[in-house]
Amino acid sequence: MLALEEARTRILAALEPTPAETVALAEGWGRVLARPVLARLTQPPADVSAMDGYALRAADGVAGARLAVIGSSPAGHPFAGEVGTGQAVRIFTGGFVPPGADAILVQEDAEEADGIVTVKEAVQPGRWIRRRGLDFAAGETLLPAGRRLTARDVGLAAAGNNPWLTVHRRPRIGILATGDEIALPGDPIPAGGIVSSNAHALAALVRAGGGEPIILPIAPDDRDAIAAAAGAARACDMLVTSGGASVGEHDLVQKALGPEGFALDFWKIAMRPGKPLIWGRLGRTPVLGLPGNPVSAMVCAVQFLVPALAVLSGLPAAPPATMLVRTGAPLAANDKRFDHLRASLSTDRDGHPVATPYPVQDSSMLATLARAEALILRAPHAPALPEGAEVEAIPLGQFGI
Amino acid sequence: MLALEEARTRILAALEPTPAETVALAEGWGRVLARPVLARLTQPPADVSAMDGYALRAADGVAGARLAVIGSSPAGHPFAGEVGTGQAVRIFTGGFVPPGADAILVQEDAEEADGIVTVKEAVQPGRWIRRRGLDFAAGETLLPAGRRLTARDVGLAAAGNNPWLTVHRRPRIGILATGDEIALPGDPIPAGGIVSSNAHALAALVRAGGGEPIILPIAPDDRDAIAAAAGAARACDMLVTSGGASVGEHDLVQKALGPEGFALDFWKIAMRPGKPLIWGRLGRTPVLGLPGNPVSAMVCAVQFLVPALAVLSGLPAAPPATMLVRTGAPLAANDKRFDHLRASLSTDRDGHPVATPYPVQDSSMLATLARAEALILRAPHAPALPEGAEVEAIPLGQFGI
C-alpha cells in the first residue's frame, strides 16, 4: 500500500496544464493565467492630486497668501494652461497637477471667495501629489502566468487596459459512475439498489475546482459497458471513475479498461476512508479510479482530485490547503493508515478554531460527511492527543467542497 | 460619519432574500436552498454488510465451523432466499444481509473451498452490519433551507433521491460606473482619462458571491445620463454605482438620482479607504454607491457588498469571515476611522498565519491591493501593537475576491 503523499506526488507529476485560450476580461474571474498580464499604460498617467483642493507653486503656499484661481482640474478634465506665480487652480482627487504647480493646498486649509483663494495653512512641496506611475508603469508585469484571477486581479487587468486574457482552458473531467446497483435521482431504483450520489457530487467538486465536468451515463457492472463508456475519456483531460476499485469479484473497472489499453500505475493507498484507488492512463488520458463508497470517494477527491484539477488548470502542484486547529476531543493513536476525521468547526474563547470529530466515523455516513466542516488529518502512527492539542485539518465548506 | 458596523447593519437589515426558483440537482452547487432537502428514502434501505465476507447465523460462527455457501449477496443483487442453520451466503460491502443471518464473517477470517466456508475466527453478532437507516431515514431533513450547497451537499441530496432543488434566484446586481474620465479597456481613452476598472472588478466580486452582475454602460458626469442608466435598476435586486460619491462639485450620483425618487439613508462612513459611501433606495431597488477610487471601492465592496450578496442570496446577515493572524510588523495606533491594511500572508515557524502590511498603504495603489492576501482590520482608536501581536484580518484570495 502506497503512502498518501507519495500517491499524490505521483498523480500530480503525471499531469500537464491544459492549453491556453483567449477569453474576454469579463470572463476572467477564477481562471488561471497562461500568459502574464502586462500594463499597457502608466498609472497614474501624470502627477495627480490625492485630495480636493488647489494646485499652486509651493513658494506661494504660505499662510495668509491670496492667490488668483485661474481654472480648475477635475479628474478627466486636465487644466489646459500653466500655474504662474500668485495663481492657483482648483483641483480634485485624481485631477492632473497642472504644469507650474508643485504643491497641493487641501480644501480644509483654503478659503475661496470672488475668485481668490486664501491660504490658511502653509503647504509642503510635493505633499498630496501622487507621482506618475505610482501604481504601475507601462510594460510592467501586473499579474504573472499561473495565477488564478481574483476579483481584484480582474480590476487590475482592466486598469492596465487589457480587454482580453490568455488563460488555461478549463480542465474537462469525464465522470463515470459504475455499478448495477445505482440509479440516478428520480429514476427507477433497481431492487436492492441505491441512488447514485458520486457522479453529481464529483461534478460539483470539479466545478468548485474550476473544471468542466462531463457526467457519463452510469455503466452497469459489465466489461463491455464500462469499456464503451470509457471511450468518452478520449475527449477529456482526465477520466474519474467511481466504484469497482476494490478487490471483490465485482470490481470490473481494471478488468474492463485493460483490453482498451489501460496502463495501471498503482491502486491501493494506506488511507482511511478510501483504500482502493486506481491511478493510471488510458491512452493519453489520465484515469483516477475512486472507491464506490460516497464518503471514501469524496475524501479521496479532496486529497487527489482537487490538487489534480489545480495542476491541470495551470496552478502549482500542492496538497490541499490546511489550517491549524485545536482538537475538540481527545484523539486515539492512529494505525498505519492516514486517517481523515470528519469534524465540526467552532471557535474557542480566545478566538482560535477548534475542530471536533464526530463520535461515529463510519465511512457509510454521507450525512455526517456533508455536515462536516473540516477533515482532521491523522498521519500513519500519529500518537494519541489530548483535547485542545494542535492538529492539522483541511477546511471544506469555505471552498465549496 | 457612521461607524462601519452600524452602516453594515443598516444595509443588511434593509435587504430581503430573492424569491425561489427550481433548478436541476446538477446546477445546485453553490446555490442557497430556499426549501429544505428531505430524504425520500431510507439509507441504507436494509441492513447491509460493511465488509466483504459471509453472512451467517451468529450461533454458527464459531472457530472451526464449516458452513454450506448457498448463494451470494453483492451490492445491488440481494440474495433471494434465507440463511438457515449451517449455511452462509457470500456477501460484499453494501450487500443486503439476507433474512436469517445476523452476523458477518469477514473475508480474512474465512476459507472457502468446494462450496464450504470454514470459520477461522469466531464472529460477533451484529458486528460489521450497518443497520437500515444508519445514514438517514425517509422524511428526515438532509439539508436545511438557507444553506449554501457544497459538493458534498449535492451528493447527499442525490443520495436522498432529489433530482430537483428549490433555491434562491441568483441576486441580479446592476453595476453603474460613472465619470467623464473613464473608458472601458481597449476603448479610446479621453485626454486625461483612465481605464475603468471598477465595473469589471465588482462584476467578478458579484460572481464570487454567487450573484449575477449586469454591467451597465458607463455614464458620463451628467445628471440625465446617470438618471437614465439608473432606470435599468428596476430590473435588479440591487444597484451598485461607483464614482460620484464624495463631496466635490463633480459628485452627481446623489443629485442625478434625487429627481428619480432616490431616498438616501446615509452616505459617509468612518472608514479608510472608502469614506464616501451612499446607501439608499431607488423605488424598490436598494442602491449602494461606492467611491470611484478602485481601492476604496473594492474595500467597501468586501465590507458591504459581499455580505449584502449573502443576504440577498438567502444566507444570514453576517460580517465578512475573518481569521486571527499575527502581525508581521508593528502597527501604529489608529485614528477615528476603521482602517484596512493591505497585507501579505505567510506562516511562521509554528505554522501560524502571519499578515504583514505593505509599507505604503496609498489608496490609489490597485496593484498593491491585488497583491494583498488579507486586510488587517484596525478598529477606530485601536492602540499601537508590536510585531507578533494577534489581530483580526479578512482573508481575500481564497474566496476569489
PDB file of N, CA, C and O in Angstrom, chain B residues 6-62:
ATOM      1  N   GLU B   6     -22.262  49.818  12.151  1.00  0.00           N
ATOM      2  CA  GLU B   6     -23.646  50.293  12.116  1.00  0.00           C
ATOM      3  C   GLU B   6     -24.111  50.420  10.673  1.00  0.00           C
ATOM      4  O   GLU B   6     -25.244  50.068  10.332  1.00  0.00           O
ATOM      5  N   ALA B   7     -23.208  50.910   9.811  1.00  0.00           N
ATOM      6  CA  ALA B   7     -23.562  51.030   8.397  1.00  0.00           C
ATOM      7  C   ALA B   7     -23.921  49.659   7.823  1.00  0.00           C
ATOM      8  O   ALA B   7     -24.926  49.494   7.128  1.00  0.00           O
ATOM      9  N   ARG B   8     -23.094  48.656   8.143  1.00  0.00           N
ATOM     10  CA  ARG B   8     -23.358  47.319   7.599  1.00  0.00           C
ATOM     11  C   ARG B   8     -24.673  46.768   8.140  1.00  0.00           C
ATOM     12  O   ARG B   8     -25.461  46.168   7.403  1.00  0.00           O
ATOM     13  N   THR B   9     -24.922  46.991   9.410  1.00  0.00           N
ATOM     14  CA  THR B   9     -26.170  46.512   9.995  1.00  0.00           C
ATOM     15  C   THR B   9     -27.363  47.144   9.298  1.00  0.00           C
ATOM     16  O   THR B   9     -28.356  46.464   8.979  1.00  0.00           O
ATOM     17  N   ARG B  10     -27.286  48.455   9.032  1.00  0.00           N
ATOM     18  CA  ARG B  10     -28.410  49.129   8.364  1.00  0.00           C
ATOM     19  C   ARG B  10     -28.595  48.617   6.944  1.00  0.00           C
ATOM     20  O   ARG B  10     -29.718  48.440   6.476  1.00  0.00           O
ATOM     21  N   ILE B  11     -27.481  48.392   6.245  1.00  0.00           N
ATOM     22  CA  ILE B  11     -27.573  47.877   4.872  1.00  0.00           C
ATOM     23  C   ILE B  11     -28.225  46.495   4.873  1.00  0.00           C
ATOM     24  O   ILE B  11     -29.189  46.243   4.143  1.00  0.00           O
ATOM     25  N   LEU B  12     -27.728  45.626   5.726  1.00  0.00           N
ATOM     26  CA  LEU B  12     -28.206  44.234   5.695  1.00  0.00           C
ATOM     27  C   LEU B  12     -29.658  44.133   6.163  1.00  0.00           C
ATOM     28  O   LEU B  12     -30.423  43.304   5.662  1.00  0.00           O
ATOM     29  N   ALA B  13     -30.039  45.020   7.107  1.00  0.00           N
ATOM     30  CA  ALA B  13     -31.412  44.963   7.618  1.00  0.00           C
ATOM     31  C   ALA B  13     -32.417  45.367   6.543  1.00  0.00           C
ATOM     32  O   ALA B  13     -33.598  45.011   6.611  1.00  0.00           O
ATOM     33  N   ALA B  14     -31.958  46.108   5.544  1.00  0.00           N
ATOM     34  CA  ALA B  14     -32.880  46.615   4.517  1.00  0.00           C
ATOM     35  C   ALA B  14     -33.080  45.619   3.377  1.00  0.00           C
ATOM     36  O   ALA B  14     -33.853  45.888   2.465  1.00  0.00           O
ATOM     37  N   LEU B  15     -32.382  44.493   3.426  1.00  0.00           N
ATOM     38  CA  LEU B  15     -32.404  43.567   2.285  1.00  0.00           C
ATOM     39  C   LEU B  15     -33.249  42.332   2.564  1.00  0.00           C
ATOM     40  O   LEU B  15     -33.342  41.875   3.698  1.00  0.00           O
ATOM     41  N   GLU B  16     -33.815  41.802   1.494  1.00  0.00           N
ATOM     42  CA  GLU B  16     -34.582  40.557   1.601  1.00  0.00           C
ATOM     43  C   GLU B  16     -34.034  39.546   0.619  1.00  0.00           C
ATOM     44  O   GLU B  16     -33.570  39.908  -0.465  1.00  0.00           O
ATOM     45  N   PRO B  17     -34.132  38.254   0.966  1.00  0.00           N
ATOM     46  CA  PRO B  17     -33.656  37.233   0.014  1.00  0.00           C
ATOM     47  C   PRO B  17     -34.476  37.256  -1.272  1.00  0.00           C
ATOM     48  O   PRO B  17     -35.662  37.602  -1.248  1.00  0.00           O
ATOM     49  N   THR B  18     -33.848  36.900  -2.357  1.00  0.00           N
ATOM     50  CA  THR B  18     -34.563  36.801  -3.636  1.00  0.00           C
ATOM     51  C   THR B  18     -35.570  35.653  -3.556  1.00  0.00           C
ATOM     52  O   THR B  18     -35.420  34.739  -2.745  1.00  0.00           O
ATOM     53  N   PRO B  19     -36.606  35.691  -4.417  1.00  0.00           N
ATOM     54  CA  PRO B  19     -37.571  34.586  -4.424  1.00  0.00           C
ATOM     55  C   PRO B  19     -36.945  33.272  -4.905  1.00  0.00           C
ATOM     56  O   PRO B  19     -35.822  33.255  -5.411  1.00  0.00           O
ATOM     57  N   ALA B  20     -37.689  32.191  -4.738  1.00  0.00           N
ATOM     58  CA  ALA B  20     -37.167  30.854  -5.044  1.00  0.00           C
ATOM     59  C   ALA B  20     -37.309  30.523  -6.519  1.00  0.00           C
ATOM     60  O   ALA B  20     -38.140  31.091  -7.227  1.00  0.00           O
ATOM     61  N   GLU B  21     -36.474  29.605  -6.979  1.00  0.00           N
ATOM     62  CA  GLU B  21     -36.630  29.007  -8.305  1.00  0.00           C
ATOM     63  C   GLU B  21     -36.234  27.537  -8.206  1.00  0.00           C
ATOM     64  O   GLU B  21     -35.577  27.132  -7.253  1.00  0.00           O
ATOM     65  N   THR B  22     -36.675  26.753  -9.185  1.00  0.00           N
ATOM     66  CA  THR B  22     -36.351  25.328  -9.207  1.00  0.00           C
ATOM     67  C   THR B  22     -35.179  25.110 -10.149  1.00  0.00           C
ATOM     68  O   THR B  22     -35.220  25.562 -11.286  1.00  0.00           O
ATOM     69  N   VAL B  23     -34.160  24.432  -9.675  1.00  0.00           N
ATOM     70  CA  VAL B  23     -33.030  24.105 -10.554  1.00  0.00           C
ATOM     71  C   VAL B  23     -32.762  22.611 -10.481  1.00  0.00           C
ATOM     72  O   VAL B  23     -33.106  21.941  -9.492  1.00  0.00           O
ATOM     73  N   ALA B  24     -32.164  22.101 -11.552  1.00  0.00           N
ATOM     74  CA  ALA B  24     -31.750  20.700 -11.555  1.00  0.00           C
ATOM     75  C   ALA B  24     -30.659  20.490 -10.511  1.00  0.00           C
ATOM     76  O   ALA B  24     -29.847  21.390 -10.277  1.00  0.00           O
ATOM     77  N   LEU B  25     -30.644  19.317  -9.914  1.00  0.00           N
ATOM     78  CA  LEU B  25     -29.601  18.968  -8.940  1.00  0.00           C
ATOM     79  C   LEU B  25     -28.212  19.309  -9.462  1.00  0.00           C
ATOM     80  O   LEU B  25     -27.368  19.834  -8.736  1.00  0.00           O
ATOM     81  N   ALA B  26     -27.996  19.036 -10.753  1.00  0.00           N
ATOM     82  CA  ALA B  26     -26.669  19.240 -11.346  1.00  0.00           C
ATOM     83  C   ALA B  26     -26.279  20.716 -11.361  1.00  0.00           C
ATOM     84  O   ALA B  26     -25.114  21.046 -11.526  1.00  0.00           O
ATOM     85  N   GLU B  27     -27.257  21.621 -11.206  1.00  0.00           N
ATOM     86  CA  GLU B  27     -26.981  23.063 -11.190  1.00  0.00           C
ATOM     87  C   GLU B  27     -26.952  23.605  -9.766  1.00  0.00           C
ATOM     88  O   GLU B  27     -26.913  24.813  -9.562  1.00  0.00           O
ATOM     89  N   GLY B  28     -27.035  22.714  -8.784  1.00  0.00           N
ATOM     90  CA  GLY B  28     -27.250  23.159  -7.408  1.00  0.00           C
ATOM     91  C   GLY B  28     -26.021  23.665  -6.682  1.00  0.00           C
ATOM     92  O   GLY B  28     -26.124  24.381  -5.688  1.00  0.00           O
ATOM     93  N   TRP B  29     -24.829  23.315  -7.181  1.00  0.00           N
ATOM     94  CA  TRP B  29     -23.619  23.658  -6.432  1.00  0.00           C
ATOM     95  C   TRP B  29     -23.494  25.170  -6.232  1.00  0.00           C
ATOM     96  O   TRP B  29     -23.642  25.938  -7.184  1.00  0.00           O
ATOM     97  N   GLY B  30     -23.257  25.585  -5.000  1.00  0.00           N
ATOM     98  CA  GLY B  30     -23.052  26.992  -4.682  1.00  0.00           C
ATOM     99  C   GLY B  30     -24.331  27.778  -4.498  1.00  0.00           C
ATOM    100  O   GLY B  30     -24.290  28.932  -4.065  1.00  0.00           O
ATOM    101  N   ARG B  31     -25.464  27.175  -4.812  1.00  0.00           N
ATOM    102  CA  ARG B  31     -26.747  27.876  -4.648  1.00  0.00           C
ATOM    103  C   ARG B  31     -27.207  27.745  -3.193  1.00  0.00           C
ATOM    104  O   ARG B  31     -26.744  26.870  -2.442  1.00  0.00           O
ATOM    105  N   VAL B  32     -28.145  28.626  -2.798  1.00  0.00           N
ATOM    106  CA  VAL B  32     -28.633  28.637  -1.421  1.00  0.00           C
ATOM    107  C   VAL B  32     -30.054  28.077  -1.405  1.00  0.00           C
ATOM    108  O   VAL B  32     -30.933  28.568  -2.130  1.00  0.00           O
ATOM    109  N   LEU B  33     -30.282  27.074  -0.584  1.00  0.00           N
ATOM    110  CA  LEU B  33     -31.593  26.415  -0.529  1.00  0.00           C
ATOM    111  C   LEU B  33     -32.669  27.368  -0.027  1.00  0.00           C
ATOM    112  O   LEU B  33     -32.511  28.013   1.011  1.00  0.00           O
ATOM    113  N   ALA B  34     -33.782  27.422  -0.763  1.00  0.00           N
ATOM    114  CA  ALA B  34     -34.946  28.178  -0.303  1.00  0.00           C
ATOM    115  C   ALA B  34     -35.910  27.258   0.453  1.00  0.00           C
ATOM    116  O   ALA B  34     -36.724  27.726   1.246  1.00  0.00           O
ATOM    117  N   ARG B  35     -35.809  25.967   0.182  1.00  0.00           N
ATOM    118  CA  ARG B  35     -36.591  24.974   0.930  1.00  0.00           C
ATOM    119  C   ARG B  35     -35.646  23.859   1.353  1.00  0.00           C
ATOM    120  O   ARG B  35     -34.679  23.563   0.658  1.00  0.00           O
ATOM    121  N   PRO B  36     -35.945  23.214   2.485  1.00  0.00           N
ATOM    122  CA  PRO B  36     -35.059  22.126   2.912  1.00  0.00           C
ATOM    123  C   PRO B  36     -35.089  20.970   1.922  1.00  0.00           C
ATOM    124  O   PRO B  36     -36.063  20.782   1.191  1.00  0.00           O
ATOM    125  N   VAL B  37     -34.027  20.211   1.888  1.00  0.00           N
ATOM    126  CA  VAL B  37     -33.970  18.976   1.094  1.00  0.00           C
ATOM    127  C   VAL B  37     -34.275  17.825   2.044  1.00  0.00           C
ATOM    128  O   VAL B  37     -33.603  17.664   3.071  1.00  0.00           O
ATOM    129  N   LEU B  38     -35.299  17.047   1.702  1.00  0.00           N
ATOM    130  CA  LEU B  38     -35.689  15.920   2.550  1.00  0.00           C
ATOM    131  C   LEU B  38     -35.183  14.612   1.951  1.00  0.00           C
ATOM    132  O   LEU B  38     -35.015  14.495   0.738  1.00  0.00           O
ATOM    133  N   ALA B  39     -34.988  13.639   2.809  1.00  0.00           N
ATOM    134  CA  ALA B  39     -34.668  12.287   2.336  1.00  0.00           C
ATOM    135  C   ALA B  39     -35.952  11.650   1.829  1.00  0.00           C
ATOM    136  O   ALA B  39     -36.973  11.648   2.515  1.00  0.00           O
ATOM    137  N   ARG B  40     -35.907  11.141   0.596  1.00  0.00           N
ATOM    138  CA  ARG B  40     -37.087  10.496   0.026  1.00  0.00           C
ATOM    139  C   ARG B  40     -36.966   8.983   0.115  1.00  0.00           C
ATOM    140  O   ARG B  40     -37.760   8.266  -0.480  1.00  0.00           O
ATOM    141  N   LEU B  41     -35.960   8.520   0.781  1.00  0.00           N
ATOM    142  CA  LEU B  41     -35.803   7.090   1.015  1.00  0.00           C
ATOM    143  C   LEU B  41     -34.934   6.924   2.250  1.00  0.00           C
ATOM    144  O   LEU B  41     -34.424   7.898   2.806  1.00  0.00           O
ATOM    145  N   THR B  42     -34.822   5.684   2.682  1.00  0.00           N
ATOM    146  CA  THR B  42     -34.031   5.364   3.861  1.00  0.00           C
ATOM    147  C   THR B  42     -32.710   4.774   3.390  1.00  0.00           C
ATOM    148  O   THR B  42     -32.684   3.969   2.462  1.00  0.00           O
ATOM    149  N   GLN B  43     -31.620   5.214   4.015  1.00  0.00           N
ATOM    150  CA  GLN B  43     -30.296   4.798   3.567  1.00  0.00           C
ATOM    151  C   GLN B  43     -29.470   4.291   4.743  1.00  0.00           C
ATOM    152  O   GLN B  43     -29.300   5.024   5.694  1.00  0.00           O
ATOM    153  N   PRO B  44     -28.929   3.095   4.773  1.00  0.00           N
ATOM    154  CA  PRO B  44     -29.185   2.070   3.761  1.00  0.00           C
ATOM    155  C   PRO B  44     -30.628   1.573   3.852  1.00  0.00           C
ATOM    156  O   PRO B  44     -31.216   1.625   4.930  1.00  0.00           O
ATOM    157  N   PRO B  45     -31.168   1.073   2.734  1.00  0.00           N
ATOM    158  CA  PRO B  45     -32.574   0.681   2.712  1.00  0.00           C
ATOM    159  C   PRO B  45     -32.843  -0.595   3.500  1.00  0.00           C
ATOM    160  O   PRO B  45     -33.995  -0.926   3.772  1.00  0.00           O
ATOM    161  N   ALA B  46     -31.791  -1.333   3.847  1.00  0.00           N
ATOM    162  CA  ALA B  46     -31.912  -2.551   4.643  1.00  0.00           C
ATOM    163  C   ALA B  46     -30.608  -2.694   5.412  1.00  0.00           C
ATOM    164  O   ALA B  46     -29.671  -1.924   5.185  1.00  0.00           O
ATOM    165  N   ASP B  47     -30.534  -3.673   6.324  1.00  0.00           N
ATOM    166  CA  ASP B  47     -29.253  -3.948   6.969  1.00  0.00           C
ATOM    167  C   ASP B  47     -28.275  -4.409   5.887  1.00  0.00           C
ATOM    168  O   ASP B  47     -28.605  -5.274   5.070  1.00  0.00           O
ATOM    169  N   VAL B  48     -27.083  -3.840   5.861  1.00  0.00           N
ATOM    170  CA  VAL B  48     -26.109  -4.199   4.829  1.00  0.00           C
ATOM    171  C   VAL B  48     -24.780  -4.544   5.481  1.00  0.00           C
ATOM    172  O   VAL B  48     -24.515  -4.174   6.635  1.00  0.00           O
ATOM    173  N   SER B  49     -23.957  -5.239   4.722  1.00  0.00           N
ATOM    174  CA  SER B  49     -22.645  -5.602   5.243  1.00  0.00           C
ATOM    175  C   SER B  49     -21.669  -4.437   5.067  1.00  0.00           C
ATOM    176  O   SER B  49     -21.690  -3.739   4.053  1.00  0.00           O
ATOM    177  N   ALA B  50     -20.806  -4.240   6.073  1.00  0.00           N
ATOM    178  CA  ALA B  50     -19.771  -3.203   5.983  1.00  0.00           C
ATOM    179  C   ALA B  50     -18.474  -3.768   5.421  1.00  0.00           C
ATOM    180  O   ALA B  50     -17.520  -3.017   5.224  1.00  0.00           O
ATOM    181  N   MET B  51     -18.454  -5.087   5.159  1.00  0.00           N
ATOM    182  CA  MET B  51     -17.213  -5.738   4.713  1.00  0.00           C
ATOM    183  C   MET B  51     -17.527  -6.794   3.661  1.00  0.00           C
ATOM    184  O   MET B  51     -18.665  -7.247   3.541  1.00  0.00           O
ATOM    185  N   ASP B  52     -16.498  -7.200   2.941  1.00  0.00           N
ATOM    186  CA  ASP B  52     -16.609  -8.404   2.119  1.00  0.00           C
ATOM    187  C   ASP B  52     -16.448  -9.612   3.045  1.00  0.00           C
ATOM    188  O   ASP B  52     -15.629  -9.589   3.971  1.00  0.00           O
ATOM    189  N   GLY B  53     -17.263 -10.657   2.818  1.00  0.00           N
ATOM    190  CA  GLY B  53     -17.164 -11.842   3.679  1.00  0.00           C
ATOM    191  C   GLY B  53     -18.348 -12.768   3.481  1.00  0.00           C
ATOM    192  O   GLY B  53     -18.774 -12.990   2.344  1.00  0.00           O
ATOM    193  N   TYR B  54     -18.904 -13.255   4.597  1.00  0.00           N
ATOM    194  CA  TYR B  54     -20.024 -14.207   4.542  1.00  0.00           C
ATOM    195  C   TYR B  54     -21.060 -13.789   5.583  1.00  0.00           C
ATOM    196  O   TYR B  54     -20.706 -13.426   6.708  1.00  0.00           O
ATOM    197  N   ALA B  55     -22.345 -13.856   5.161  1.00  0.00           N
ATOM    198  CA  ALA B  55     -23.437 -13.610   6.102  1.00  0.00           C
ATOM    199  C   ALA B  55     -23.868 -14.956   6.653  1.00  0.00           C
ATOM    200  O   ALA B  55     -24.013 -15.931   5.892  1.00  0.00           O
ATOM    201  N   LEU B  56     -24.074 -15.026   7.963  1.00  0.00           N
ATOM    202  CA  LEU B  56     -24.428 -16.301   8.593  1.00  0.00           C
ATOM    203  C   LEU B  56     -25.170 -16.035   9.896  1.00  0.00           C
ATOM    204  O   LEU B  56     -25.339 -14.895  10.309  1.00  0.00           O
ATOM    205  N   ARG B  57     -25.604 -17.155  10.518  1.00  0.00           N
ATOM    206  CA  ARG B  57     -26.211 -17.032  11.851  1.00  0.00           C
ATOM    207  C   ARG B  57     -25.083 -16.956  12.868  1.00  0.00           C
ATOM    208  O   ARG B  57     -24.151 -17.780  12.824  1.00  0.00           O
ATOM    209  N   ALA B  58     -25.164 -15.987  13.790  1.00  0.00           N
ATOM    210  CA  ALA B  58     -24.085 -15.783  14.761  1.00  0.00           C
ATOM    211  C   ALA B  58     -23.780 -17.099  15.499  1.00  0.00           C
ATOM    212  O   ALA B  58     -22.612 -17.410  15.769  1.00  0.00           O
ATOM    213  N   ALA B  59     -24.832 -17.855  15.782  1.00  0.00           N
ATOM    214  CA  ALA B  59     -24.649 -19.103  16.542  1.00  0.00           C
ATOM    215  C   ALA B  59     -23.765 -20.087  15.782  1.00  0.00           C
ATOM    216  O   ALA B  59     -23.081 -20.921  16.395  1.00  0.00           O
ATOM    217  N   ASP B  60     -23.753 -19.999  14.443  1.00  0.00           N
ATOM    218  CA  ASP B  60     -22.926 -20.897  13.626  1.00  0.00           C
ATOM    219  C   ASP B  60     -21.478 -20.417  13.499  1.00  0.00           C
ATOM    220  O   ASP B  60     -20.633 -21.174  13.013  1.00  0.00           O
ATOM    221  N   GLY B  61     -21.233 -19.188  13.891  1.00  0.00           N
ATOM    222  CA  GLY B  61     -19.943 -18.581  13.563  1.00  0.00           C
ATOM    223  C   GLY B  61     -18.865 -18.846  14.585  1.00  0.00           C
ATOM    224  O   GLY B  61     -18.200 -17.911  15.040  1.00  0.00           O
ATOM    225  N   VAL B  62     -18.673 -20.087  14.969  1.00  0.00           N
ATOM    226  CA  VAL B  62     -17.627 -20.423  15.933  1.00  0.00           C
ATOM    227  C   VAL B  62     -16.404 -20.943  15.175  1.00  0.00           C
ATOM    228  O   VAL B  62     -16.528 -21.497  14.087  1.00  0.00           O
TER     229      VAL B  62
END
